[in-house]
mmCIF file of C-alpha atoms in Angstrom:
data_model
loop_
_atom_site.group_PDB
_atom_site.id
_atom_site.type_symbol
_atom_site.label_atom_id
_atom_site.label_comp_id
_atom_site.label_asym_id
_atom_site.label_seq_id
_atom_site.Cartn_x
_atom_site.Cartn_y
_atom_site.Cartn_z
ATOM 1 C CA UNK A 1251 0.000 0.000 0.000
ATOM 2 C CA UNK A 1252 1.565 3.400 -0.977
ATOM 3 C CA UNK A 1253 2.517 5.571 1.885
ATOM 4 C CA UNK A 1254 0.801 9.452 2.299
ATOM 5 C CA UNK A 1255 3.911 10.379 2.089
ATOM 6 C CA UNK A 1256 4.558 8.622 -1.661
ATOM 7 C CA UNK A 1257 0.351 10.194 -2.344
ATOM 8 C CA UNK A 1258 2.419 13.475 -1.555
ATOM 9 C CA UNK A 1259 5.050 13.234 -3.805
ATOM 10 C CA UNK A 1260 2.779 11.825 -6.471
ATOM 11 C CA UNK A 1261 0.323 14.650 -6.463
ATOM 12 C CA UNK A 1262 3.701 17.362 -6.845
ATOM 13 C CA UNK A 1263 4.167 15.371 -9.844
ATOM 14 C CA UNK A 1264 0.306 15.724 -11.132
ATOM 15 C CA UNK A 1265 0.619 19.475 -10.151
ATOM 16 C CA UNK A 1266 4.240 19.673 -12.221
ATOM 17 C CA UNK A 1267 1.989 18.073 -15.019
ATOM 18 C CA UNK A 1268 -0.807 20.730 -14.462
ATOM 19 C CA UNK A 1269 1.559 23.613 -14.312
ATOM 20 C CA UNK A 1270 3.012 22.684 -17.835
ATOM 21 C CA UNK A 1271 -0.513 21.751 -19.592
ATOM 22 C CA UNK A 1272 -1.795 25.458 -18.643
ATOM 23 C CA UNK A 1273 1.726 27.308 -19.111
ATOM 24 C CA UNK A 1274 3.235 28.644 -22.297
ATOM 25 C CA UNK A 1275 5.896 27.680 -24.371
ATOM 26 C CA UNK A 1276 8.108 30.857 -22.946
ATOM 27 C CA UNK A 1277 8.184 28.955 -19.618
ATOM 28 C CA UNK A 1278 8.415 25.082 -20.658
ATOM 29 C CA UNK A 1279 11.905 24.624 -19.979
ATOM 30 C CA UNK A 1280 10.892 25.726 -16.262
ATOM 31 C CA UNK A 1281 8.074 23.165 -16.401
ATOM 32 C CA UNK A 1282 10.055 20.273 -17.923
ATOM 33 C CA UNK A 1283 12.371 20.728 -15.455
ATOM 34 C CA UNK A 1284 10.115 20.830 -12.458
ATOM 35 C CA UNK A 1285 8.434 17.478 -13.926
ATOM 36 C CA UNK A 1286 11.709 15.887 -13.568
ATOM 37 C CA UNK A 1287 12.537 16.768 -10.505
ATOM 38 C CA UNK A 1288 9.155 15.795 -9.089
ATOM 39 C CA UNK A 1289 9.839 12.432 -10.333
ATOM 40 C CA UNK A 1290 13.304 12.052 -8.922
ATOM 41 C CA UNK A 1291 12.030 12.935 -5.715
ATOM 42 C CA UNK A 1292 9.048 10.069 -5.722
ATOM 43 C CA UNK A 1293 10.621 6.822 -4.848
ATOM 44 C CA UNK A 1294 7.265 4.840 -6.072
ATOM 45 C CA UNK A 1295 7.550 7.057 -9.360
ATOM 46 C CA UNK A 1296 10.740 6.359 -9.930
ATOM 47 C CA UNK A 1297 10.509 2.581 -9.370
ATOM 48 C CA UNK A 1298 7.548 2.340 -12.104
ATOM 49 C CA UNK A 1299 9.737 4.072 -14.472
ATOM 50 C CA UNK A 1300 12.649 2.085 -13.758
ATOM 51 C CA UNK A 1301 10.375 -0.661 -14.124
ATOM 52 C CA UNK A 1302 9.212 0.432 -17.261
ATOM 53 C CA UNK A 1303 12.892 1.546 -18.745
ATOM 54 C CA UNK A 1304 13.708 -2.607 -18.268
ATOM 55 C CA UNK A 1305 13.992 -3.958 -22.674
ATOM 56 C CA UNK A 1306 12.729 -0.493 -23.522
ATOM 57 C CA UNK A 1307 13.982 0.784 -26.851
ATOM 58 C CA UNK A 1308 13.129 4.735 -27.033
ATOM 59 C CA UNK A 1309 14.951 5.036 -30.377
ATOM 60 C CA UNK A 1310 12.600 2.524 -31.929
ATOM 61 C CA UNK A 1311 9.083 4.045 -30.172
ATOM 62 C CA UNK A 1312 9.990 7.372 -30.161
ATOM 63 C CA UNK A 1313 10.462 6.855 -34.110
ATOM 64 C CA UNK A 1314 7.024 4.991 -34.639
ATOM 65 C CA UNK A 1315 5.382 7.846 -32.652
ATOM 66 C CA UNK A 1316 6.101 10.448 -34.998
ATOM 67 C CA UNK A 1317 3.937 10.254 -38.468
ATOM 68 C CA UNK A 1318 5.503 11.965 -41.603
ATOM 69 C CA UNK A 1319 2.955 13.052 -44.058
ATOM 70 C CA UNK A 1320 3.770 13.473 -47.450
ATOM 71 C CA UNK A 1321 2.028 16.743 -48.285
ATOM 72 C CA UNK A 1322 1.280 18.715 -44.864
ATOM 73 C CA UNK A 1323 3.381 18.619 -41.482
ATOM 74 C CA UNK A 1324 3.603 15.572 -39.492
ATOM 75 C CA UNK A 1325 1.794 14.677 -36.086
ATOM 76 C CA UNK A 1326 2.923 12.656 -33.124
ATOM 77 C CA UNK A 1327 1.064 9.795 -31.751
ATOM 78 C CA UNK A 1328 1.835 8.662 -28.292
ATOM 79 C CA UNK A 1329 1.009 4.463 -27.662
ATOM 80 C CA UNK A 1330 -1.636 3.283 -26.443
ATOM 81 C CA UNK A 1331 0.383 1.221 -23.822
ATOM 82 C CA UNK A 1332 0.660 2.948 -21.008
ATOM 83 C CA UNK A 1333 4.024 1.037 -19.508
ATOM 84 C CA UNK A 1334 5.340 2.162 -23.279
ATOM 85 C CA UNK A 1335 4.158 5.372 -22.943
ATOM 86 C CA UNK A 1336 5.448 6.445 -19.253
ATOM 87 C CA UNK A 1337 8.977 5.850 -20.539
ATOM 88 C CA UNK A 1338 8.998 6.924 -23.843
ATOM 89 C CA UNK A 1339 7.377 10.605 -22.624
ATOM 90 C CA UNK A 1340 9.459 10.408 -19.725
ATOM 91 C CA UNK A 1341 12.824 9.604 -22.253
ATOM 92 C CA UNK A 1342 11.651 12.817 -24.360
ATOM 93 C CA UNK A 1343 11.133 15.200 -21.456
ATOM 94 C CA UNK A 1344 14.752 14.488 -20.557
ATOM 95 C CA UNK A 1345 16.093 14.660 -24.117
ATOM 96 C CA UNK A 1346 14.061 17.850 -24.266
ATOM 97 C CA UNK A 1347 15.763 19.249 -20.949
ATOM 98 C CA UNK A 1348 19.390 18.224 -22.078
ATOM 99 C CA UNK A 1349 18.658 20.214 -25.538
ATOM 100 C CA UNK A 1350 18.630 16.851 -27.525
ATOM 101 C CA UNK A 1351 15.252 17.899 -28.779
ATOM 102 C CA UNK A 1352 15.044 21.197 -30.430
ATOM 103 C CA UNK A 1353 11.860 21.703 -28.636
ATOM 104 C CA UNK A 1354 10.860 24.528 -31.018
ATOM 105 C CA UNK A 1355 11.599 22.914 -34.078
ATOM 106 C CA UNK A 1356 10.319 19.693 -33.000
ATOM 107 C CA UNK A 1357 6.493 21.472 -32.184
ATOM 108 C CA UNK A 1358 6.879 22.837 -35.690
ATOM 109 C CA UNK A 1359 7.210 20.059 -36.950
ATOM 110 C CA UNK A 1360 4.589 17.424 -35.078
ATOM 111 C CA UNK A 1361 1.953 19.509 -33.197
ATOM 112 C CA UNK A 1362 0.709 22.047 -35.344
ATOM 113 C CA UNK A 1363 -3.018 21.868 -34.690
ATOM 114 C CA UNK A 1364 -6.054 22.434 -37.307
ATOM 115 C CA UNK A 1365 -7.439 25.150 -34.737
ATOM 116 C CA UNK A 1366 -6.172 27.959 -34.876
ATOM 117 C CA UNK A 1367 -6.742 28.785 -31.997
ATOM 118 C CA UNK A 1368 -5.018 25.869 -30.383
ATOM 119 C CA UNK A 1369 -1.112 26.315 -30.298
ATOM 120 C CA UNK A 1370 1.976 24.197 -31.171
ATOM 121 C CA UNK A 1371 2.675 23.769 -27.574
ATOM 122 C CA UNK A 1372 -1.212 23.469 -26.557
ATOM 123 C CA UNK A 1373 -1.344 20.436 -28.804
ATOM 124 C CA UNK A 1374 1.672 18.953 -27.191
ATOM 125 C CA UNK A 1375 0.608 19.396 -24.171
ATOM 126 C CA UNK A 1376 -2.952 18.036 -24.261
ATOM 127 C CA UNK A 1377 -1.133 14.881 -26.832
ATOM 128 C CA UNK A 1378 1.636 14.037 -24.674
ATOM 129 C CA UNK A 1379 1.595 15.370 -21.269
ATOM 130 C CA UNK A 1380 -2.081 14.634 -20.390
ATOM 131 C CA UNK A 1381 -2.006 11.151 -21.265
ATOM 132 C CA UNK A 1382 1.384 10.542 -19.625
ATOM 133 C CA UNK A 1383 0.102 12.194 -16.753
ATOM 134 C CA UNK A 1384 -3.133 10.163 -16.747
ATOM 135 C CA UNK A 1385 -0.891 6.846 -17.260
ATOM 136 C CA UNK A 1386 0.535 7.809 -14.148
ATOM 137 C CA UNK A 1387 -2.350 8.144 -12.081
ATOM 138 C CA UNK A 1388 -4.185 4.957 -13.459
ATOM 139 C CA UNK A 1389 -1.073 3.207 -12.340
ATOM 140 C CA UNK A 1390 -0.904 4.288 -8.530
ATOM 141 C CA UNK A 1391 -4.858 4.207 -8.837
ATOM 142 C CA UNK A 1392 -5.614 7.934 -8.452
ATOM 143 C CA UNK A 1393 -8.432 6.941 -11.319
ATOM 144 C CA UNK A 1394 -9.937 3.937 -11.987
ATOM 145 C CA UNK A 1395 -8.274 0.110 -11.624
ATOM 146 C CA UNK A 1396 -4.605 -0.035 -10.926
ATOM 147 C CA UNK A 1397 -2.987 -2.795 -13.641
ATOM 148 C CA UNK A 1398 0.521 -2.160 -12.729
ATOM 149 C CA UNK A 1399 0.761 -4.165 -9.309
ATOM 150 C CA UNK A 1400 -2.843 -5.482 -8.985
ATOM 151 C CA UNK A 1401 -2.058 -7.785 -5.963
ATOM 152 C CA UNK A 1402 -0.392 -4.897 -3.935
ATOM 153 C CA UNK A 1403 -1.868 -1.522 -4.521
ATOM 154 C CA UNK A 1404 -5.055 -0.198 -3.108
ATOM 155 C CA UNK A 1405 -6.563 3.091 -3.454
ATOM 156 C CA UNK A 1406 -5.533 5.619 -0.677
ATOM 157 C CA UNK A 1407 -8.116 8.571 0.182
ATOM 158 C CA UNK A 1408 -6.523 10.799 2.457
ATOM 159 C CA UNK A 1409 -8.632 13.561 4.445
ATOM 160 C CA UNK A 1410 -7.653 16.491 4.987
ATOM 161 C CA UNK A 1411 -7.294 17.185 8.785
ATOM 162 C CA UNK A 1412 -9.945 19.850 9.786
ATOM 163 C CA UNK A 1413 -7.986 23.397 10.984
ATOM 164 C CA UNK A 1414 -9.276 25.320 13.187
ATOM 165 C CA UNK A 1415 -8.352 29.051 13.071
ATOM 166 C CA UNK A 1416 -9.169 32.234 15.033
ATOM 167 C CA UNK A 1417 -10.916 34.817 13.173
ATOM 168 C CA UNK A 1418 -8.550 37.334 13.235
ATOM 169 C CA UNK A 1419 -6.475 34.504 11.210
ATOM 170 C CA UNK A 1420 -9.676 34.577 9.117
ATOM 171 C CA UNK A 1421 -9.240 38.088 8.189
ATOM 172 C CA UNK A 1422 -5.130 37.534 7.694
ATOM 173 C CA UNK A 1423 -5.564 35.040 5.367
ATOM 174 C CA UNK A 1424 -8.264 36.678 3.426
ATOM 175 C CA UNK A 1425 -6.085 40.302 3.291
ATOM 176 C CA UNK A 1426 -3.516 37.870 2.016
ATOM 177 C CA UNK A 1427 -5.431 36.240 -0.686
ATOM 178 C CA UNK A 1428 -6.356 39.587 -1.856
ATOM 179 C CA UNK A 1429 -3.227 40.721 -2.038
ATOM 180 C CA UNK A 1430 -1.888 37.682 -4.119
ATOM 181 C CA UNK A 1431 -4.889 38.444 -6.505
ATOM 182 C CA UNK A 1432 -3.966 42.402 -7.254
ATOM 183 C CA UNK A 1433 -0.072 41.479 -7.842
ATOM 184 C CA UNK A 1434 -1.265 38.370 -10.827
ATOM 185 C CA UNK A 1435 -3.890 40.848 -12.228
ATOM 186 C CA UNK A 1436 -0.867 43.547 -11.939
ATOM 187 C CA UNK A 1437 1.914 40.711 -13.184
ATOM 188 C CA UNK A 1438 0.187 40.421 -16.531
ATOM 189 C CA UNK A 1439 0.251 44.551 -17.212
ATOM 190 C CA UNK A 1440 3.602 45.185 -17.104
ATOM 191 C CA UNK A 1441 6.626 43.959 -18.375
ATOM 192 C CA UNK A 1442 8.555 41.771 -16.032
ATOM 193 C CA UNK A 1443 11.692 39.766 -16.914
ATOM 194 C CA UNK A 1444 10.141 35.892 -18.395
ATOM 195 C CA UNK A 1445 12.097 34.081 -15.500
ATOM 196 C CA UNK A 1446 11.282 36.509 -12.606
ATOM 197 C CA UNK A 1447 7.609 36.508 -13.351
ATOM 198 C CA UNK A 1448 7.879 32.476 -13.895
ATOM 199 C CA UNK A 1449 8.980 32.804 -10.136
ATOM 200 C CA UNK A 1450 6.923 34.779 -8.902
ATOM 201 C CA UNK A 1451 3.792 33.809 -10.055
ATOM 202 C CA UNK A 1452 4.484 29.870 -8.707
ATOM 203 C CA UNK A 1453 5.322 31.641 -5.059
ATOM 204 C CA UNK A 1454 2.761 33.832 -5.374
ATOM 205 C CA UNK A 1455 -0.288 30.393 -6.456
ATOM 206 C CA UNK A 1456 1.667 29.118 -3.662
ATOM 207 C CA UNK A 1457 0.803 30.950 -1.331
ATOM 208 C CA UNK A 1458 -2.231 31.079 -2.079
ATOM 209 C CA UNK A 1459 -2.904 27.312 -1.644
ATOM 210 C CA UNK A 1460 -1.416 27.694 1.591
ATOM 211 C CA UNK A 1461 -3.882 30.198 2.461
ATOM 212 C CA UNK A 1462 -6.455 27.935 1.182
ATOM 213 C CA UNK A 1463 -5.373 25.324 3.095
ATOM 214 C CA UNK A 1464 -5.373 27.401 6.461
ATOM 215 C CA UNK A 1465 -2.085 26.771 7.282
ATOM 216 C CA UNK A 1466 -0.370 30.415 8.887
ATOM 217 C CA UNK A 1467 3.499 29.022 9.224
ATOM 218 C CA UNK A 1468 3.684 27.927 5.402
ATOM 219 C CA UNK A 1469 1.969 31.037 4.704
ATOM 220 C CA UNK A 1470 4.255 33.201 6.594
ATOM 221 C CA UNK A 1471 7.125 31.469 4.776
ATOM 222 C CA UNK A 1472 5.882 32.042 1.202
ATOM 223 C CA UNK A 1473 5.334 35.657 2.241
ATOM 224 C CA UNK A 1474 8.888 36.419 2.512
ATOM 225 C CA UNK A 1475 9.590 34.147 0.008
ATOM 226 C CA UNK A 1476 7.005 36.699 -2.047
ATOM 227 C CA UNK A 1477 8.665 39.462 -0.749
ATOM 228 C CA UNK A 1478 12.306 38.433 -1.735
ATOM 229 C CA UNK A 1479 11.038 38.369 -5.321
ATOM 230 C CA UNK A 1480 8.959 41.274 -5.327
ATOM 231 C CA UNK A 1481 12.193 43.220 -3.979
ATOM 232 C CA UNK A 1482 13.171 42.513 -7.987
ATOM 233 C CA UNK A 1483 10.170 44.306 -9.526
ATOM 234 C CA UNK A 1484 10.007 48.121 -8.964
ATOM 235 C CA UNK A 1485 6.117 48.410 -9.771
ATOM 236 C CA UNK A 1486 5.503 45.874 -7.251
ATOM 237 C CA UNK A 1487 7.706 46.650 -4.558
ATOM 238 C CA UNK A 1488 4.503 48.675 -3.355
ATOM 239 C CA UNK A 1489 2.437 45.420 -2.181
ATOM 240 C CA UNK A 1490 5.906 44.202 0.239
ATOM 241 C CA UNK A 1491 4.751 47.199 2.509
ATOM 242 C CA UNK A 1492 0.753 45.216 2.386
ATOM 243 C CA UNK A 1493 2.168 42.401 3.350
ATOM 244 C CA UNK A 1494 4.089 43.476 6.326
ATOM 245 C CA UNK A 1495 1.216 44.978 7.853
ATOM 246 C CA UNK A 1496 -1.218 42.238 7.152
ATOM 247 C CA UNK A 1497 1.567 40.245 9.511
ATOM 248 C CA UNK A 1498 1.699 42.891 11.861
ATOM 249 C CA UNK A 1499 -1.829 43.268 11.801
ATOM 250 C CA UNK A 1500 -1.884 39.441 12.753
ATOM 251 C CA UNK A 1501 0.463 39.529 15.681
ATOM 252 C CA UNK A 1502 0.077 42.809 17.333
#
């Protein structure tokens, strides 16, 4: 039976998955890296894919899932077996992250989509990343049957504990969520470098989950950690001065 602690890990990974299927392609190598390191850090996610990698020719699958049309551009078909397709998506997101993809070229060239309004890396990311992501959770049983180790694993529901807060927390937590809210609205107005709004945007959703979640010393910490970053920004600096005094307002 899989451990909270390996759900845990898991769901980072699902997020990681999340984070890339609603990014942009400015931001990918961020979100292909984060994937990784989710899975390096899950002991049960790295043993499937171990697992998986056992007589597994990537050269030979990664070939037969890209289709070469003769008059338009190609597409990319992922199999149908999921213990093919965990490592063969998991091979590519590495060969992507080393640069032994030309990611770019490589959407170009497979994932242009008949809707327009559906981009390169939207179509790679609903083709690819949502069913490898889905593979995943049908394997630890997050959805539906688990095939993988039928005789072992059994679905895990775990509830969250209920938190009881004061209400001036209440009102601390709800300042803070407001605050997180007027710097993303303000994040997408002005221009910001691509890898310091990357950052700050994950601290800042963050936060905000930790604020959902009721929990004040995570929040505190993602405050600073806020802070830190919006130090960087000169039109946001303004909101570092909000934040102090929502703490101070919560402690005095």
């Amino acid at each position: 039976m899989i451990s909270n602690k390996g759900l845990v890990s898991i769901s980072a990974f699902m997020s990681s998955c999340d984070d890339l299927i609603n990014g942009k392609f400015i931001f990918a190598g961020n979100k292909v890296a984060n994937i990784l390191k989710a899975i390096s850090e899950s002991p049960e996610l790295y043993e499937v894919i171990s697992e998986c990698l056992k007589d597994f020719n990537y050269e030979k699958e990664f070939g037969r899932a890209k289709v070469k049309l003769p008059t338009k551009k190609g597409t990319f078909k992922v199999p149908e077996d999921r213990m093919v397709l965990i490592p063969m998506v998991f091979c590519m997101l590495v060969e992507i992250q080393e640069n032994k993809i030309d990611f770019k070229q490589f959407l170009a060239d497979y994932f242009e989509s008949e809707d327009e309004e559906v981009s390169q890396f939207e179509n790679f990311a609903n083709n690819v990343i949502v069913p490898f992501k889905n593979a995943i959770a049908y394997v630890f049983d997050i959805e539906g049957e688990n095939k993988f180790k039928p005789q072992e694993e059994k679905k895990v529901e775990v509830k969250k504990p209920e938190v009881k807060v004061s209400s001036k927390q209440e009102d601390y937590f709800e300042e803070i969520n407001e605050i997180c809210q007027d710097i993303l609205e303000e994040l997408e107005l002005i221009k910001v470098k691509p890898v310091v709004a990357e950052d700050l945007k994950y601290l800042v959703e963050t936060l905000k989950s930790a604020v959902e979640n009721k929990q004040t010393k995570y929040v505190n910490a993602y405050v600073i950690g806020v802070i830190y970053v919006l130090k960087q920004i000169r039109k946001l600096r303004k909101y570092e001065h909000d934040f102090r005094e929502a703490m101070e307002d919560l402690y005095l």
